[in-house]
CSV table of C-alpha atoms in Angstrom, one decimal:
chain,number,residue,atom,x,y,z
A,1,UNK,CA,-16.2,45.3,-38.3
A,2,UNK,CA,-15.6,46.7,-41.6
A,3,UNK,CA,-16.6,49.9,-41.6
A,4,UNK,CA,-15.2,51.1,-38.3
A,5,UNK,CA,-12.0,52.7,-39.8
A,6,UNK,CA,-14.4,54.8,-42.2
A,7,UNK,CA,-16.6,56.1,-38.8
A,8,UNK,CA,-13.1,56.9,-37.2
A,9,UNK,CA,-11.7,59.0,-40.3
A,10,UNK,CA,-15.8,60.5,-41.0
A,11,UNK,CA,-15.7,61.5,-37.2
A,12,UNK,CA,-12.1,62.4,-37.0
A,13,UNK,CA,-11.6,60.3,-33.9
A,14,UNK,CA,-7.9,59.7,-33.7
A,15,UNK,CA,-5.0,61.8,-34.7
A,16,UNK,CA,-1.5,60.9,-35.0
A,17,UNK,CA,0.5,60.4,-32.2
A,18,UNK,CA,-2.7,59.6,-29.8
A,19,UNK,CA,-2.4,57.6,-26.7
A,20,UNK,CA,-5.7,56.3,-26.8
A,21,UNK,CA,-7.2,54.7,-23.2
A,22,UNK,CA,-9.7,51.9,-23.7
A,23,UNK,CA,-12.2,51.4,-21.0
A,24,UNK,CA,-11.8,47.7,-20.6
A,25,UNK,CA,-14.2,45.5,-18.8
A,26,UNK,CA,-13.4,42.3,-20.4
A,27,UNK,CA,-16.9,41.4,-22.0
A,28,UNK,CA,-17.0,41.1,-25.6
A,29,UNK,CA,-17.5,44.9,-26.8
A,30,UNK,CA,-14.5,46.2,-24.9
A,31,UNK,CA,-12.5,43.5,-26.1
A,32,UNK,CA,-13.3,43.7,-29.7
A,33,UNK,CA,-12.5,47.3,-29.2
A,34,UNK,CA,-9.1,47.0,-27.5
A,35,UNK,CA,-7.7,43.7,-29.9
A,36,UNK,CA,-9.5,46.3,-33.4
A,37,UNK,CA,-7.8,49.4,-31.8
A,38,UNK,CA,-4.0,47.7,-31.0
A,39,UNK,CA,-4.6,45.8,-34.8
A,40,UNK,CA,-4.4,49.3,-36.2
A,41,UNK,CA,-2.1,51.2,-34.2
A,42,UNK,CA,0.6,51.3,-36.1
A,43,UNK,CA,-1.7,52.8,-39.1
A,44,UNK,CA,-2.5,55.5,-37.0
A,45,UNK,CA,0.3,55.9,-35.5
A,46,UNK,CA,-0.9,55.7,-32.1
A,47,UNK,CA,-0.1,54.2,-28.7
A,48,UNK,CA,-3.2,52.2,-27.3
A,49,UNK,CA,-3.7,51.9,-23.4
A,50,UNK,CA,-5.7,49.6,-21.6
A,51,UNK,CA,-7.9,50.8,-18.9
A,52,UNK,CA,-9.7,48.6,-16.5
A,53,UNK,CA,-12.2,50.0,-13.8
A,54,UNK,CA,-13.3,47.0,-10.9
A,55,UNK,CA,-16.5,48.8,-9.5
A,56,UNK,CA,-16.3,46.6,-6.4
A,57,UNK,CA,-19.8,45.5,-7.4
A,58,UNK,CA,-19.4,41.5,-7.8
A,59,UNK,CA,-16.8,39.2,-4.9
A,60,UNK,CA,-15.2,38.0,-7.9
A,61,UNK,CA,-14.8,40.8,-10.1
A,62,UNK,CA,-10.7,40.7,-9.4
A,63,UNK,CA,-10.7,37.9,-12.1
A,64,UNK,CA,-11.8,40.3,-14.5
A,65,UNK,CA,-8.6,42.3,-14.1
A,66,UNK,CA,-6.5,39.5,-14.3
A,67,UNK,CA,-8.2,38.5,-17.6
A,68,UNK,CA,-7.9,42.0,-19.0
A,69,UNK,CA,-4.3,42.2,-17.9
A,70,UNK,CA,-3.1,38.8,-19.6
A,71,UNK,CA,-5.0,39.5,-22.7
A,72,UNK,CA,-3.1,43.3,-22.5
A,73,UNK,CA,0.1,41.6,-22.2
A,74,UNK,CA,-0.5,39.3,-24.8
A,75,UNK,CA,-1.7,42.5,-27.6
A,76,UNK,CA,1.8,44.3,-25.9
A,77,UNK,CA,-0.3,47.2,-24.6
A,78,UNK,CA,0.1,49.0,-21.3
A,79,UNK,CA,-2.1,48.0,-18.5
A,80,UNK,CA,-3.8,49.9,-15.7
A,81,UNK,CA,-6.1,49.0,-13.2
A,82,UNK,CA,-7.9,50.9,-10.9
A,83,UNK,CA,-10.5,50.0,-8.0
A,84,UNK,CA,-13.9,51.9,-7.0
A,85,UNK,CA,-16.7,51.0,-4.3
A,86,UNK,CA,-20.0,51.8,-6.4
A,87,UNK,CA,-21.8,50.6,-3.9
A,88,UNK,CA,-20.9,52.5,-1.1
A,89,UNK,CA,-20.7,56.2,-3.2
A,90,UNK,CA,-24.5,55.0,-4.4
A,91,UNK,CA,-25.3,54.7,-0.4
A,92,UNK,CA,-23.1,58.0,0.4
A,93,UNK,CA,-24.4,60.1,-2.7
A,94,UNK,CA,-28.0,58.5,-2.7
A,95,UNK,CA,-27.3,57.0,-6.3
A,96,UNK,CA,-28.4,54.2,-7.9
A,97,UNK,CA,-25.6,51.7,-8.0
A,98,UNK,CA,-25.6,51.9,-11.8
A,99,UNK,CA,-25.4,55.5,-11.8
A,100,UNK,CA,-22.3,55.6,-9.0
A,101,UNK,CA,-20.0,53.1,-11.3
A,102,UNK,CA,-20.4,55.6,-14.2
A,103,UNK,CA,-19.9,58.4,-12.0
A,104,UNK,CA,-16.8,56.7,-10.5
A,105,UNK,CA,-15.2,55.1,-13.8
A,106,UNK,CA,-15.5,58.9,-15.5
A,107,UNK,CA,-14.0,60.0,-12.6
A,108,UNK,CA,-11.0,57.6,-13.3
A,109,UNK,CA,-10.8,58.6,-16.9
A,110,UNK,CA,-10.9,62.5,-16.2
A,111,UNK,CA,-8.0,62.1,-14.1
A,112,UNK,CA,-5.8,60.0,-16.5
A,113,UNK,CA,-6.7,62.8,-18.9
A,114,UNK,CA,-5.7,65.2,-16.3
A,115,UNK,CA,-2.5,63.7,-15.4
A,116,UNK,CA,-1.5,63.3,-19.2
A,117,UNK,CA,-1.3,59.7,-18.8
A,118,UNK,CA,-3.4,59.5,-22.0
A,119,UNK,CA,-4.9,61.9,-25.0
A,120,UNK,CA,-8.7,60.3,-25.1
A,121,UNK,CA,-10.5,57.4,-23.9
A,122,UNK,CA,-12.3,55.1,-26.3
A,123,UNK,CA,-15.3,53.5,-25.1
A,124,UNK,CA,-17.0,50.0,-26.6
A,125,UNK,CA,-20.6,51.4,-27.0
A,126,UNK,CA,-21.9,50.1,-30.2
A,127,UNK,CA,-25.4,50.6,-32.2
A,128,UNK,CA,-27.5,48.7,-29.8
A,129,UNK,CA,-26.2,50.7,-26.8
A,130,UNK,CA,-26.8,53.8,-29.0
A,131,UNK,CA,-30.6,52.6,-29.5
A,132,UNK,CA,-31.1,51.8,-25.4
A,133,UNK,CA,-29.4,54.8,-24.7
A,134,UNK,CA,-32.3,57.0,-26.7
A,135,UNK,CA,-35.2,55.3,-25.2
A,136,UNK,CA,-33.9,55.2,-21.9
A,137,UNK,CA,-33.4,59.0,-22.5
A,138,UNK,CA,-37.0,59.6,-24.2
A,139,UNK,CA,-38.9,57.4,-20.9
A,140,UNK,CA,-36.7,59.6,-18.6
A,141,UNK,CA,-38.3,62.9,-19.9
A,142,UNK,CA,-35.2,64.2,-21.8
A,143,UNK,CA,-36.1,66.1,-25.0
A,144,UNK,CA,-33.8,66.6,-28.0
A,145,UNK,CA,-30.5,66.4,-26.6
A,146,UNK,CA,-31.3,62.7,-25.2
A,147,UNK,CA,-32.8,61.8,-28.1
A,148,UNK,CA,-29.7,62.4,-30.3
A,149,UNK,CA,-28.2,59.3,-28.0
A,150,UNK,CA,-24.7,59.5,-27.6
A,151,UNK,CA,-22.0,61.8,-29.5
A,152,UNK,CA,-19.1,59.6,-31.6
A,153,UNK,CA,-16.8,62.3,-29.5
A,154,UNK,CA,-17.8,64.1,-26.7
A,155,UNK,CA,-15.3,66.9,-25.2
A,156,UNK,CA,-12.7,66.3,-27.7
A,157,UNK,CA,-11.9,63.4,-25.2
A,158,UNK,CA,-14.3,59.9,-25.0
A,159,UNK,CA,-14.7,58.5,-28.2
A,160,UNK,CA,-17.3,55.7,-29.1
A,161,UNK,CA,-15.3,54.3,-32.3
A,162,UNK,CA,-17.7,51.2,-32.6
A,163,UNK,CA,-20.6,53.6,-32.5
A,164,UNK,CA,-22.5,52.6,-35.8
A,165,UNK,CA,-21.3,49.1,-35.4
A,166,UNK,CA,-24.0,46.4,-34.8
A,167,UNK,CA,-23.8,43.8,-31.9
A,168,UNK,CA,-23.7,40.7,-34.3
A,169,UNK,CA,-20.8,43.0,-36.4
A,170,UNK,CA,-18.8,42.2,-33.2
A,171,UNK,CA,-19.4,39.0,-31.9
A,172,UNK,CA,-18.6,38.0,-35.6
A,173,UNK,CA,-15.2,39.9,-35.2
A,174,UNK,CA,-14.5,38.0,-31.8
A,175,UNK,CA,-14.9,34.2,-33.5
A,176,UNK,CA,-12.9,35.2,-36.4
A,177,UNK,CA,-10.1,36.2,-34.3
A,178,UNK,CA,-10.4,34.2,-31.7
A,179,UNK,CA,-10.8,36.2,-29.1
A,180,UNK,CA,-11.9,35.6,-25.4
A,181,UNK,CA,-13.9,37.6,-23.0
A,182,UNK,CA,-15.8,37.1,-20.3
A,183,UNK,CA,-19.7,37.6,-19.3
A,184,UNK,CA,-20.4,39.8,-16.1
A,185,UNK,CA,-23.9,37.7,-14.8
A,186,UNK,CA,-25.0,41.6,-13.8
A,187,UNK,CA,-25.8,42.7,-17.4
A,188,UNK,CA,-28.5,39.9,-17.1
A,189,UNK,CA,-29.9,41.7,-13.8
A,190,UNK,CA,-32.7,43.7,-15.6
A,191,UNK,CA,-33.2,45.7,-12.3
A,192,UNK,CA,-30.7,47.8,-13.8
A,193,UNK,CA,-32.4,50.1,-16.3
A,194,UNK,CA,-30.1,49.3,-19.3
A,195,UNK,CA,-30.6,45.7,-18.8
A,196,UNK,CA,-34.3,45.9,-18.6
A,197,UNK,CA,-34.5,48.1,-21.7
A,198,UNK,CA,-31.7,45.4,-23.7
A,199,UNK,CA,-33.5,41.9,-22.6
A,200,UNK,CA,-37.1,42.7,-22.2
A,201,UNK,CA,-38.6,45.8,-23.9
A,202,UNK,CA,-36.1,45.9,-26.9
A,203,UNK,CA,-36.5,42.0,-27.1
A,204,UNK,CA,-40.4,42.0,-27.5
A,205,UNK,CA,-40.4,45.1,-29.9
A,206,UNK,CA,-37.9,43.2,-32.4
A,207,UNK,CA,-39.9,40.3,-32.8
A,208,UNK,CA,-42.7,43.0,-34.3
A,209,UNK,CA,-39.6,45.1,-35.9
A,210,UNK,CA,-36.5,43.2,-36.3
A,211,UNK,CA,-34.7,46.4,-37.5
A,212,UNK,CA,-35.7,48.4,-34.4
A,213,UNK,CA,-32.4,48.8,-33.4
A,214,UNK,CA,-30.8,50.0,-36.6
A,215,UNK,CA,-34.3,52.3,-36.9
A,216,UNK,CA,-34.1,54.2,-33.5
A,217,UNK,CA,-30.1,54.3,-34.2
A,218,UNK,CA,-30.9,56.0,-37.6
A,219,UNK,CA,-33.9,57.9,-35.7
A,220,UNK,CA,-31.1,59.6,-33.4
A,221,UNK,CA,-28.7,60.2,-36.3
A,222,UNK,CA,-31.7,62.7,-38.4
A,223,UNK,CA,-32.5,64.3,-34.8
A,224,UNK,CA,-28.5,64.7,-34.2
A,225,UNK,CA,-28.6,66.5,-38.1
A,226,UNK,CA,-31.9,68.7,-37.3
A,227,UNK,CA,-30.3,69.8,-33.9
A,228,UNK,CA,-26.8,71.0,-35.8
A,229,UNK,CA,-28.9,73.3,-37.8
A,230,UNK,CA,-31.1,74.8,-35.5
A,231,UNK,CA,-28.0,75.3,-33.4
A,232,UNK,CA,-26.1,76.9,-35.8
A,233,UNK,CA,-29.1,80.0,-35.7
A,234,UNK,CA,-28.8,80.6,-32.2
A,235,UNK,CA,-27.1,84.0,-30.6
A,236,UNK,CA,-25.7,84.0,-27.3
A,237,UNK,CA,-23.2,86.2,-27.4
A,238,UNK,CA,-24.9,87.9,-24.5
A,239,UNK,CA,-24.5,84.8,-22.3
A,240,UNK,CA,-21.9,85.4,-19.5
A,241,UNK,CA,-20.0,82.6,-18.4
A,242,UNK,CA,-18.2,82.9,-15.0
A,243,UNK,CA,-16.2,79.9,-13.8
A,244,UNK,CA,-18.9,77.8,-12.7
A,245,UNK,CA,-21.7,80.0,-13.2
A,246,UNK,CA,-23.7,81.5,-16.2
A,247,UNK,CA,-25.6,84.2,-16.4
A,248,UNK,CA,-28.2,84.2,-19.4
A,249,UNK,CA,-30.5,87.5,-20.0
A,250,UNK,CA,-33.9,87.1,-19.9
A,251,UNK,CA,-35.0,88.5,-23.1
A,252,UNK,CA,-33.3,85.2,-24.3
A,253,UNK,CA,-36.5,83.9,-23.1
A,254,UNK,CA,-38.5,85.9,-25.9
A,255,UNK,CA,-37.4,83.4,-28.5
A,256,UNK,CA,-39.4,80.6,-29.9
A,257,UNK,CA,-39.1,77.3,-27.4
A,258,UNK,CA,-37.1,75.5,-30.1
A,259,UNK,CA,-34.4,78.1,-29.4
A,260,UNK,CA,-35.0,78.6,-25.8
A,261,UNK,CA,-34.1,74.9,-24.9
A,262,UNK,CA,-31.2,74.9,-26.7
A,263,UNK,CA,-30.0,78.4,-25.3
A,264,UNK,CA,-30.3,76.7,-21.9
A,265,UNK,CA,-28.6,73.4,-23.0
A,266,UNK,CA,-25.7,75.5,-24.0
A,267,UNK,CA,-25.7,77.4,-20.9
A,268,UNK,CA,-25.6,74.3,-18.7
A,269,UNK,CA,-22.9,72.5,-20.7
A,270,UNK,CA,-20.6,75.6,-20.7
A,271,UNK,CA,-20.7,75.1,-17.0
A,272,UNK,CA,-20.2,71.5,-17.1
A,273,UNK,CA,-23.9,70.4,-16.6
A,274,UNK,CA,-24.4,67.3,-19.1
A,275,UNK,CA,-26.3,64.5,-17.4
A,276,UNK,CA,-30.0,64.1,-15.6
A,277,UNK,CA,-31.3,67.3,-17.4
A,278,UNK,CA,-34.5,66.9,-18.0
A,279,UNK,CA,-37.3,68.5,-20.1
A,280,UNK,CA,-38.9,69.3,-16.8
A,281,UNK,CA,-36.2,70.8,-15.4
A,282,UNK,CA,-36.1,73.3,-18.7
A,283,UNK,CA,-39.6,74.0,-18.5
A,284,UNK,CA,-38.9,75.0,-14.7
A,285,UNK,CA,-36.5,77.7,-16.0
A,286,UNK,CA,-38.5,78.7,-18.6
A,287,UNK,CA,-41.2,79.6,-16.3
A,288,UNK,CA,-38.6,81.2,-13.8
A,289,UNK,CA,-37.3,83.1,-16.2
A,290,UNK,CA,-41.1,85.0,-17.7
A,291,UNK,CA,-42.7,84.8,-14.6
A,292,UNK,CA,-40.7,84.5,-11.3
A,293,UNK,CA,-40.0,87.0,-8.8
A,294,UNK,CA,-36.9,88.6,-8.7
A,295,UNK,CA,-34.5,86.6,-6.3
A,296,UNK,CA,-36.4,83.1,-6.2
A,297,UNK,CA,-34.5,80.3,-7.3
A,298,UNK,CA,-35.3,76.5,-8.8
A,299,UNK,CA,-32.5,73.2,-7.6
A,300,UNK,CA,-31.4,71.3,-10.5
A,301,UNK,CA,-29.9,67.7,-10.2
A,302,UNK,CA,-25.8,67.5,-8.4
A,303,UNK,CA,-26.3,70.6,-6.7
A,304,UNK,CA,-27.5,73.1,-9.9
A,305,UNK,CA,-29.3,76.2,-8.8
A,306,UNK,CA,-31.1,78.6,-10.8
A,307,UNK,CA,-31.7,82.3,-10.0
A,308,UNK,CA,-33.9,85.0,-10.7
A,309,UNK,CA,-31.6,87.9,-10.5
A,310,UNK,CA,-33.1,91.1,-11.9
A,311,UNK,CA,-32.9,90.9,-16.1
A,312,UNK,CA,-31.1,87.8,-15.9
A,313,UNK,CA,-31.2,84.3,-15.1
A,314,UNK,CA,-27.9,82.9,-13.1
A,315,UNK,CA,-26.8,79.1,-12.9
A,316,UNK,CA,-24.5,77.8,-10.8
A,317,UNK,CA,-23.4,74.6,-9.9
A,318,UNK,CA,-20.9,75.3,-7.5
A,319,UNK,CA,-21.6,73.8,-4.0
A,320,UNK,CA,-21.8,75.8,-1.4
A,321,UNK,CA,-19.0,76.8,1.0
A,322,UNK,CA,-19.5,77.2,5.0
A,323,UNK,CA,-17.2,80.2,5.2
A,324,UNK,CA,-17.3,82.3,8.2
A,325,UNK,CA,-15.7,85.9,8.2
A,326,UNK,CA,-14.5,87.5,11.6
A,327,UNK,CA,-11.5,89.6,10.3
A,328,UNK,CA,-9.8,92.7,12.5
A,329,UNK,CA,-9.7,96.1,10.2
A,330,UNK,CA,-6.0,96.4,9.6
A,331,UNK,CA,-3.6,97.1,6.4
A,332,UNK,CA,-3.2,93.7,4.7
A,333,UNK,CA,-5.0,90.9,2.5
A,334,UNK,CA,-7.6,88.4,3.2
A,335,UNK,CA,-9.5,85.7,1.3
A,336,UNK,CA,-13.3,85.5,0.7
A,337,UNK,CA,-14.2,81.9,-0.9
A,338,UNK,CA,-16.4,82.7,-3.4
A,339,UNK,CA,-16.0,86.3,-3.7
A,340,UNK,CA,-12.3,87.3,-4.1
A,341,UNK,CA,-9.4,88.9,-2.4
A,342,UNK,CA,-9.9,92.1,0.0
A,343,UNK,CA,-6.5,94.2,0.3
A,344,UNK,CA,-6.1,96.9,2.1
A,345,UNK,CA,-3.1,99.7,1.8
A,346,UNK,CA,-2.4,103.3,3.5
A,347,UNK,CA,-2.0,105.5,0.2
A,348,UNK,CA,-1.5,109.2,-0.8
A,349,UNK,CA,-3.5,109.0,-4.0
A,350,UNK,CA,-7.3,109.1,-3.9
A,351,UNK,CA,-8.0,108.8,-7.8
A,352,UNK,CA,-11.2,107.0,-8.3
A,353,UNK,CA,-10.7,103.2,-10.4
A,354,UNK,CA,-12.7,100.8,-10.5
A,355,UNK,CA,-12.6,98.0,-7.2
A,356,UNK,CA,-11.3,100.6,-5.4
A,357,UNK,CA,-12.7,102.7,-2.2
A,358,UNK,CA,-11.0,105.2,-0.3
A,359,UNK,CA,-11.8,106.1,3.4
A,360,UNK,CA,-10.7,107.9,5.9
A,361,UNK,CA,-9.4,105.3,8.5
A,362,UNK,CA,-9.3,107.9,11.5
A,363,UNK,CA,-13.4,108.0,11.4
A,364,UNK,CA,-13.4,103.8,11.7
A,365,UNK,CA,-14.4,102.5,15.4
A,366,UNK,CA,-11.3,100.5,16.2
A,367,UNK,CA,-13.7,97.8,17.4
A,368,UNK,CA,-14.7,97.4,14.0
A,369,UNK,CA,-14.4,94.2,11.8
A,370,UNK,CA,-14.8,92.5,8.6
A,371,UNK,CA,-17.9,89.8,8.5
A,372,UNK,CA,-20.5,89.2,6.7
A,373,UNK,CA,-24.6,91.1,6.6
A,374,UNK,CA,-26.5,90.5,9.7
A,375,UNK,CA,-29.6,91.0,10.7
A,376,UNK,CA,-30.1,94.8,11.8
A,377,UNK,CA,-27.5,96.1,9.6
A,378,UNK,CA,-28.1,99.4,8.4
A,379,UNK,CA,-25.5,101.9,5.9
A,380,UNK,CA,-25.7,105.6,5.4
A,381,UNK,CA,-25.2,106.1,1.8
A,382,UNK,CA,-22.3,108.1,0.5
A,383,UNK,CA,-24.1,111.6,0.2
A,384,UNK,CA,-26.1,111.2,3.1
A,385,UNK,CA,-29.3,109.0,3.8
A,386,UNK,CA,-29.2,106.2,6.2
A,387,UNK,CA,-31.4,103.1,5.2
A,388,UNK,CA,-31.3,99.2,6.2
A,389,UNK,CA,-28.4,97.3,4.4
A,390,UNK,CA,-30.7,94.9,3.1
A,391,UNK,CA,-32.5,98.0,1.1
A,392,UNK,CA,-29.3,99.4,-0.1
A,393,UNK,CA,-28.7,96.0,-1.6
A,394,UNK,CA,-32.3,96.1,-3.4
A,395,UNK,CA,-31.5,99.4,-4.7
A,396,UNK,CA,-27.8,98.6,-6.5
A,397,UNK,CA,-29.5,95.6,-8.0
A,398,UNK,CA,-27.3,93.2,-6.0
A,399,UNK,CA,-28.0,89.4,-6.5
A,400,UNK,CA,-29.7,87.5,-3.5
A,401,UNK,CA,-27.6,85.1,-3.6
A,402,UNK,CA,-24.1,87.3,-3.7
A,403,UNK,CA,-25.3,89.4,-0.6
A,404,UNK,CA,-24.4,86.8,1.5
A,405,UNK,CA,-20.6,86.6,0.3
A,406,UNK,CA,-19.9,90.2,0.4
A,407,UNK,CA,-17.3,91.1,3.2
A,408,UNK,CA,-18.6,94.3,4.9
A,409,UNK,CA,-17.0,96.3,7.2
A,410,UNK,CA,-18.6,97.1,10.5
A,411,UNK,CA,-19.0,98.1,14.2
A,412,UNK,CA,-22.2,96.5,15.8
A,413,UNK,CA,-24.8,97.1,12.8
A,414,UNK,CA,-23.2,100.1,11.5
A,415,UNK,CA,-21.8,99.1,8.4
A,416,UNK,CA,-19.1,101.5,6.9
A,417,UNK,CA,-17.8,100.0,3.7
A,418,UNK,CA,-19.2,97.0,1.4
A,419,UNK,CA,-16.3,95.7,0.2
A,420,UNK,CA,-16.0,96.5,-3.8
A,421,UNK,CA,-19.3,98.7,-4.0
A,422,UNK,CA,-19.4,101.5,-1.6
A,423,UNK,CA,-18.2,103.3,1.6
A,424,UNK,CA,-20.3,104.9,3.8
A,425,UNK,CA,-20.7,108.8,4.2
A,426,UNK,CA,-19.3,108.5,7.9
A,427,UNK,CA,-16.0,107.5,6.5
A,428,UNK,CA,-15.2,109.6,3.5
A,429,UNK,CA,-12.2,111.3,3.5
A,430,UNK,CA,-12.4,115.0,3.7
A,431,UNK,CA,-9.3,116.7,4.3
A,432,UNK,CA,-6.6,114.4,5.2
A,433,UNK,CA,-2.8,113.8,3.5
A,434,UNK,CA,-3.3,109.8,3.7
A,435,UNK,CA,-6.2,107.3,3.8
A,436,UNK,CA,-7.0,103.4,3.4
A,437,UNK,CA,-7.7,102.0,0.0
A,438,UNK,CA,-9.8,98.9,0.1
A,439,UNK,CA,-9.6,96.9,-3.3
A,440,UNK,CA,-10.9,93.9,-4.1
A,441,UNK,CA,-9.3,91.5,-6.8
A,442,UNK,CA,-11.4,88.6,-8.0
């Protein structure tokens, strides 16, 4: 593993003072990585921590944890052990055990990062893993993003120091340093996608093309280099990011396909959607933008929803929250998930300001309440003219996705206030010393 140090420096994987948590299963790759980083920790001025995640797949998996704990003690590094129930997680979420194990494992890693226990997580993926990943992504229908394979560093957190190292180099390192490791029998189970590619597909390919693994990895690097250049040509300043949502102007979909795909991937990554997005999903988004009707939607993995909203494509990965609203009309404040806080105050100044509406509270029926829209609601526009609330929303170009989240002050089917939008002509202030101000804070 003579090139690991050069790879770390070239990709700026480590900086002085980092606490590096190494994901250690106890297998050959992770044991080699743990030993290597522990041996160079003083040179880099870092602390190395061993992290073992028991996925609960095998009955005797606790033995692996004991093994890693003992080896970490020998190396003089801290050791953390966690256990997840991957089979149960897979059943509950409708995932493969392989995917559920990955989700659970990364959940542990992210929690350690959030709590400040470690600064980075080092993963033991090597060149063969990279080749397998590239093939797996291509077979699943991924585009360029998948053909690039894994990154040397992702989100400035997850690092892969062995990504350019061959499996043979790792085995030689283990032998030279007389390092023990454990074999997980599930690694030979070809019902798992990665194992099938490694033990069946690549094994056959390498009979004809002995250098197939390095050739595939080099292909991924070439794709990455080309992609980085094309990415530098993107202009995406008009995209709007709001929490777990992004809005893309439909005009962006007039670009060449190579640019449009990258715009979509950038938007998805910006809201935390980085896995299981395939070419068919990208094509569906393009079609929605170019020919979909306003208000139409499509669904992506992990409860990500894409909406066509007038001149924008909106992508949201927020899980829908079930929330009912039944608030009396009075001074005070209440919060509406997905919308914001509604504040009602008595005021004497009626100076127009964005986000603030003013009404004559005496004109509001005492039985009026804050609620969400209902079938049959009507609204009298400020200045006169009554129409269905649905039609008013359409006139105001309020996206269908948002209409059910906007609080309205209503009595039976008569709507007097649409929070943050407009008041009814029936409650306008004409000649009163005081009124109510209704303010929305996002």
